[in-house]
Tab-separated table of C-alpha atoms in Angstrom:
chain	number	residue	atom	x	y	z
G	64	MET	CA	-0.048	-0.004	-0.020
G	65	PRO	CA	1.604	3.394	-1.089
G	66	VAL	CA	1.809	5.723	1.841
G	67	ILE	CA	3.761	8.887	2.607
G	68	THR	CA	3.655	8.942	6.391
G	69	THR	CA	5.868	5.926	6.940
G	70	ASN	CA	8.547	5.069	4.363
G	71	THR	CA	8.850	1.294	5.080
G	72	ALA	CA	11.008	0.687	2.066
G	73	ALA	CA	13.467	3.292	3.229
G	74	ASN	CA	13.518	1.799	6.813
G	75	SER	CA	14.096	-1.749	5.407
G	76	ALA	CA	16.861	-0.350	3.131
G	77	VAL	CA	18.622	1.347	6.035
G	78	ARG	CA	18.509	-1.922	8.061
G	79	TYR	CA	20.245	-3.910	5.318
G	80	LEU	CA	22.659	-1.022	4.748
G	81	ASN	CA	23.663	-1.163	8.418
G	82	ILE	CA	23.968	-4.978	8.280
G	83	ASN	CA	26.065	-4.935	5.105
G	84	SER	CA	28.227	-2.041	6.311
G	85	SER	CA	29.014	-3.923	9.467
G	86	ASP	CA	29.898	-7.021	7.564
G	87	GLN	CA	32.189	-4.911	5.286
G	88	SER	CA	33.788	-3.232	8.337
G	89	SER	CA	34.360	-6.709	9.972
G	90	SER	CA	36.017	-8.127	6.850
G	91	LEU	CA	38.256	-5.023	6.555
G	92	SER	CA	39.391	-5.273	10.228
G	93	LYS	CA	40.204	-9.062	9.852
G	94	ILE	CA	42.186	-8.502	6.580
G	95	ALA	CA	43.962	-5.571	8.083
G	96	SER	CA	44.900	-7.284	11.239
G	97	GLY	CA	45.472	-10.686	9.826
G	98	SER	CA	43.424	-12.191	12.485
G	99	ARG	CA	40.227	-14.201	12.226
G	100	ILE	CA	39.171	-13.155	15.689
G	101	THR	CA	39.115	-9.392	16.221
G	102	LYS	CA	36.490	-9.349	18.965
G	103	ALA	CA	35.212	-11.995	21.232
G	104	SER	CA	31.940	-12.365	19.426
G	105	ASP	CA	33.732	-13.630	16.383
G	106	ASP	CA	34.647	-16.931	18.106
G	107	ALA	CA	34.466	-16.890	22.012
G	108	ALA	CA	35.777	-20.497	22.348
G	109	GLY	CA	38.508	-20.023	19.754
G	110	LEU	CA	39.642	-16.763	21.474
G	111	ALA	CA	39.857	-18.521	24.832
G	112	ILE	CA	42.004	-21.414	23.359
G	113	SER	CA	44.128	-19.008	21.321
G	114	THR	CA	44.845	-16.854	24.330
G	115	ARG	CA	45.959	-19.882	26.458
G	116	ILE	CA	48.093	-21.173	23.564
G	117	SER	CA	49.649	-17.750	23.001
G	118	SER	CA	50.512	-17.571	26.734
G	119	ASP	CA	52.140	-20.856	26.616
G	120	VAL	CA	54.303	-19.888	23.559
G	121	VAL	CA	55.371	-16.685	25.358
G	122	ALA	CA	56.360	-18.875	28.472
G	123	LEU	CA	58.221	-21.426	26.242
G	124	GLU	CA	60.117	-18.628	24.464
G	125	GLN	CA	61.431	-17.509	27.919
G	126	ALA	CA	62.047	-21.024	28.917
G	127	ALA	CA	64.201	-21.468	25.835
G	128	THR	CA	66.174	-18.288	27.059
G	129	ASN	CA	66.383	-19.867	30.501
G	130	ALA	CA	67.873	-23.099	29.070
G	131	SER	CA	70.288	-21.220	27.041
G	132	HIS	CA	71.505	-19.313	30.146
G	133	ALA	CA	71.741	-22.558	32.039
G	134	THR	CA	73.929	-24.043	29.253
G	135	ALA	CA	76.081	-21.009	29.511
G	136	MET	CA	76.504	-21.323	33.222
G	137	LEU	CA	77.436	-25.034	32.816
G	138	GLN	CA	79.889	-24.135	30.016
G	139	THR	CA	81.568	-21.418	32.195
G	140	ALA	CA	81.932	-23.912	35.076
G	141	ASP	CA	83.282	-26.682	32.752
G	142	GLY	CA	85.764	-24.233	31.338
G	143	ALA	CA	87.086	-23.502	34.852
G	144	ALA	CA	87.095	-27.126	35.809
G	145	SER	CA	89.191	-27.925	32.756
G	146	ASN	CA	91.719	-25.376	33.886
G	147	ILE	CA	91.782	-26.857	37.290
G	148	SER	CA	92.359	-30.195	35.732
G	149	ASP	CA	95.385	-28.872	33.760
G	150	ILE	CA	96.823	-27.374	36.971
G	151	LEU	CA	96.368	-30.698	38.811
G	152	MET	CA	98.278	-32.385	35.992
G	153	ARG	CA	101.150	-29.977	36.446
G	154	MET	CA	100.944	-30.482	40.216
G	155	LYS	CA	101.048	-34.249	39.768
G	156	ALA	CA	104.162	-33.767	37.637
G	157	LEU	CA	105.801	-31.720	40.410
G	158	ALA	CA	104.778	-34.165	43.174
G	159	THR	CA	106.116	-37.061	41.069
G	160	GLN	CA	109.469	-35.210	40.640
G	161	ALA	CA	109.651	-34.292	44.375
G	162	SER	CA	108.868	-37.907	45.405
G	163	SER	CA	111.856	-39.130	43.617
G	164	ALA	CA	115.120	-39.878	45.328
G	165	THR	CA	117.002	-38.156	42.465
G	166	VAL	CA	116.282	-34.698	43.806
G	167	THR	CA	117.371	-33.174	47.090
G	168	ASP	CA	115.327	-31.247	49.597
G	169	THR	CA	116.875	-27.957	48.357
G	170	GLU	CA	115.396	-28.706	44.879
G	171	ARG	CA	112.133	-29.789	46.445
G	172	SER	CA	111.857	-26.427	48.161
G	173	TYR	CA	111.961	-24.919	44.695
G	174	ILE	CA	109.414	-27.406	43.337
G	175	ASN	CA	107.212	-26.756	46.455
G	176	ALA	CA	107.135	-23.009	45.776
G	177	GLU	CA	105.424	-23.743	42.440
G	178	PHE	CA	103.364	-26.360	43.828
G	179	THR	CA	101.968	-24.161	46.524
G	180	ASN	CA	101.209	-21.349	44.068
G	181	LEU	CA	99.446	-23.735	41.778
G	182	ALA	CA	97.188	-24.875	44.743
G	183	GLU	CA	96.262	-21.189	45.412
G	184	GLU	CA	95.659	-20.781	41.615
G	185	ILE	CA	93.093	-23.615	41.808
G	186	THR	CA	91.124	-21.691	44.509
G	187	SER	CA	91.445	-18.525	42.412
G	188	VAL	CA	90.170	-20.349	39.378
G	189	ALA	CA	87.217	-21.884	41.335
G	190	THR	CA	86.292	-18.516	42.808
G	191	GLY	CA	86.719	-16.587	39.564
G	192	ALA	CA	84.345	-18.930	37.669
G	193	ARG	CA	81.293	-16.584	37.839
G	194	TYR	CA	78.049	-16.243	36.114
G	195	ASN	CA	75.940	-13.223	36.635
G	196	ASN	CA	78.366	-12.391	39.566
G	197	VAL	CA	77.798	-15.747	41.285
G	198	SER	CA	80.745	-18.043	41.841
G	199	LEU	CA	80.077	-21.506	40.535
G	200	LEU	CA	82.850	-23.601	41.780
G	201	ASP	CA	83.840	-22.418	45.362
G	202	GLY	CA	80.780	-23.565	47.261
G	203	THR	CA	79.532	-20.103	47.910
G	204	GLY	CA	76.876	-19.964	45.092
G	205	SER	CA	73.300	-20.867	45.761
G	206	PHE	CA	71.451	-22.528	42.807
G	207	GLY	CA	67.819	-23.703	42.504
G	208	ALA	CA	65.756	-24.963	39.690
G	209	VAL	CA	65.563	-23.493	36.169
G	210	MET	CA	62.138	-23.049	34.470
G	211	VAL	CA	62.184	-24.854	31.137
G	212	GLY	CA	58.537	-24.988	30.345
G	213	SER	CA	55.122	-23.380	30.499
G	214	ASN	CA	54.120	-25.171	33.829
G	215	SER	CA	55.548	-24.528	37.342
G	216	SER	CA	56.594	-28.201	37.401
G	217	ASP	CA	58.729	-27.882	34.311
G	218	THR	CA	62.012	-27.434	36.006
G	219	ILE	CA	65.527	-28.712	36.029
G	220	SER	CA	67.854	-28.431	38.954
G	221	LEU	CA	71.313	-27.015	38.578
G	222	SER	CA	74.275	-28.663	40.607
G	223	PHE	CA	77.882	-27.484	40.869
G	224	THR	CA	80.684	-29.156	42.654
G	225	ASP	CA	83.044	-27.195	45.037
G	226	LEU	CA	86.463	-27.404	43.336
G	227	ASP	CA	88.665	-25.051	45.369
G	228	ALA	CA	91.927	-26.179	46.923
G	229	THR	CA	90.214	-26.905	50.254
G	230	ALA	CA	87.515	-29.020	48.951
G	231	LEU	CA	90.044	-31.032	46.921
G	232	SER	CA	92.173	-31.421	50.240
G	233	LEU	CA	95.145	-29.768	48.632
G	234	ASN	CA	95.701	-26.767	51.042
G	235	ALA	CA	97.487	-28.816	53.639
G	236	THR	CA	99.793	-30.550	51.117
G	237	THR	CA	103.832	-29.036	51.792
G	238	ILE	CA	105.991	-31.355	49.184
G	239	SER	CA	109.308	-30.220	50.884
G	240	ASP	CA	110.593	-33.889	51.438
G	241	GLN	CA	110.052	-37.186	49.813
G	242	THR	CA	107.526	-38.423	52.405
G	243	THR	CA	105.169	-35.490	52.023
G	244	ALA	CA	105.731	-35.458	48.240
G	245	THR	CA	104.487	-39.077	48.058
G	246	ALA	CA	101.447	-38.250	50.202
G	247	ALA	CA	100.688	-35.227	47.900
G	248	LEU	CA	100.859	-37.470	44.914
G	249	THR	CA	98.081	-39.657	46.481
G	250	ALA	CA	95.939	-36.475	47.206
G	251	ILE	CA	96.439	-35.026	43.750
G	252	THR	CA	95.384	-38.336	42.193
G	253	SER	CA	92.193	-38.203	44.258
G	254	ALA	CA	91.653	-34.504	43.373
G	255	ILE	CA	91.979	-35.345	39.652
G	256	GLY	CA	89.247	-38.049	40.045
G	257	SER	CA	87.094	-35.517	41.776
G	258	VAL	CA	87.489	-32.862	39.132
G	259	SER	CA	86.756	-35.536	36.436
G	260	ALA	CA	83.584	-36.497	38.208
G	261	ALA	CA	82.498	-32.914	38.561
G	262	ARG	CA	83.112	-32.286	34.718
G	263	ALA	CA	81.125	-35.474	33.947
G	264	SER	CA	78.198	-34.085	36.054
G	265	LEU	CA	78.407	-30.624	34.254
G	266	GLY	CA	78.527	-32.362	30.899
G	267	ALA	CA	75.437	-34.578	31.789
G	268	GLN	CA	73.452	-31.368	32.862
G	269	GLN	CA	74.638	-29.550	29.760
G	270	SER	CA	73.364	-32.451	27.592
G	271	ARG	CA	70.069	-32.413	29.326
G	272	PHE	CA	69.480	-28.655	28.913
G	273	GLU	CA	70.466	-28.901	25.206
G	274	PHE	CA	67.963	-31.687	24.545
G	275	GLN	CA	65.408	-29.699	26.465
G	276	ALA	CA	66.140	-26.704	24.317
G	277	ASP	CA	65.358	-28.793	21.220
G	278	THR	CA	62.144	-30.048	22.793
G	279	ILE	CA	61.086	-26.431	23.674
G	280	ALA	CA	61.703	-25.325	20.051
G	281	THR	CA	59.598	-28.053	18.777
G	282	SER	CA	56.805	-27.186	21.125
G	283	ILE	CA	56.881	-23.566	20.184
G	284	GLU	CA	56.706	-24.567	16.514
G	285	ASN	CA	53.768	-26.880	17.015
G	286	LEU	CA	51.831	-24.582	19.418
G	287	SER	CA	52.345	-21.660	17.001
G	288	ALA	CA	50.997	-23.781	13.974
G	289	ALA	CA	47.947	-24.700	16.207
G	290	ASN	CA	47.368	-21.122	17.124
G	291	SER	CA	47.626	-20.027	13.510
G	292	ALA	CA	44.901	-22.474	12.524
G	293	ILE	CA	42.588	-20.840	15.245
G	294	GLU	CA	43.494	-17.211	14.936
G	295	ASP	CA	44.855	-16.435	11.508
G	296	VAL	CA	42.493	-15.171	8.827
G	297	ASP	CA	41.966	-16.936	5.598
G	298	VAL	CA	42.838	-13.926	3.433
G	299	ALA	CA	41.333	-15.322	0.132
G	300	SER	CA	38.013	-16.250	1.974
G	301	GLU	CA	37.758	-13.007	3.850
G	302	GLN	CA	38.413	-10.995	0.626
G	303	ALA	CA	35.606	-12.820	-1.069
G	304	LYS	CA	33.363	-11.868	1.808
G	305	LEU	CA	34.467	-8.263	1.692
G	306	SER	CA	33.808	-8.066	-1.991
G	307	SER	CA	30.213	-9.448	-1.540
G	308	ALA	CA	29.712	-6.931	1.456
G	309	GLU	CA	30.826	-4.030	-0.762
G	310	VAL	CA	28.493	-4.983	-3.484
G	311	LYS	CA	25.624	-5.406	-0.905
G	312	VAL	CA	26.543	-1.939	0.586
G	313	GLN	CA	26.373	-0.246	-2.908
G	314	ALA	CA	23.008	-2.024	-3.530
G	315	ALA	CA	21.566	-0.917	-0.250
G	316	VAL	CA	22.664	2.587	-0.815
G	317	ALA	CA	20.982	2.646	-4.218
G	318	ALA	CA	17.855	0.987	-2.760
G	319	LEU	CA	17.701	3.631	-0.046
G	320	ALA	CA	18.009	6.461	-2.538
G	321	SER	CA	15.276	4.975	-4.534
G	322	ALA	CA	13.002	4.405	-1.432
G	323	ASN	CA	13.535	8.082	-0.472
G	324	GLN	CA	12.260	9.203	-3.842
G	325	MET	CA	8.948	7.201	-3.377
G	326	PRO	CA	7.079	9.785	-1.275
G	327	GLN	CA	7.884	12.417	-3.693
G	328	ALA	CA	6.392	10.353	-6.529
G	329	LEU	CA	3.273	9.871	-4.456
G	330	LEU	CA	2.862	13.539	-3.966
G	331	LYS	CA	2.511	13.927	-7.629
G	332	LEU	CA	-0.823	12.018	-7.434
G	333	LEU	CA	-2.015	15.003	-5.454
G	334	GLN	CA	-1.201	17.526	-8.156
């Protein structure tokens, strides 16, 4: 029924224009952001899952950094332990020389001077092996667990052995005669064994952190792929929706313009 009081056609055209314009804006925002979910109403469940996955990825990225730092700590400690091992080799050679009857006590005093300095150097190396200003091999550092995952239980404990001269029972060793030189030789052999065991422990821990770093990298890759499937927009599909919405907006604008002309056309009946 043609009327001039209420333009029903115009109202309908406006409603569809608003709908189509909203669809157009939604497609534009998704394409511009690269995300399929630009507001919670797009996919509430998907948003919740994506948020959790994203938080796990962020935590794992930091865990990878933590594992790298732990590996660096272990490498620092192992480098110092290697130096201590070299010093012990030299000390063993000196003790072997001093324990021989072919040298005199006077010569042993010269040997002992180097031997004593090397024992002090072991403590210096153990104290100087630091990471983030914390000594690793002199027993003063405090080490806990390293976070290597996205859950509070995903931890690996760090362990370092005290390798200073006191811990290796070398401080009280004076090779000034054949008897003490022979006793020192036994102590040094034991110390070499202790350092070797400590290096084996450091190597085992380092290997574990390296494998954990590989696991973290794989997890990050897989979680990122899963999150992409949930969150990332299908550009081709969304572009098709945008093109459709643009056409509908143009059609609605044309329909609204035509509807607005209808009352004017009816007024001609009164002339």
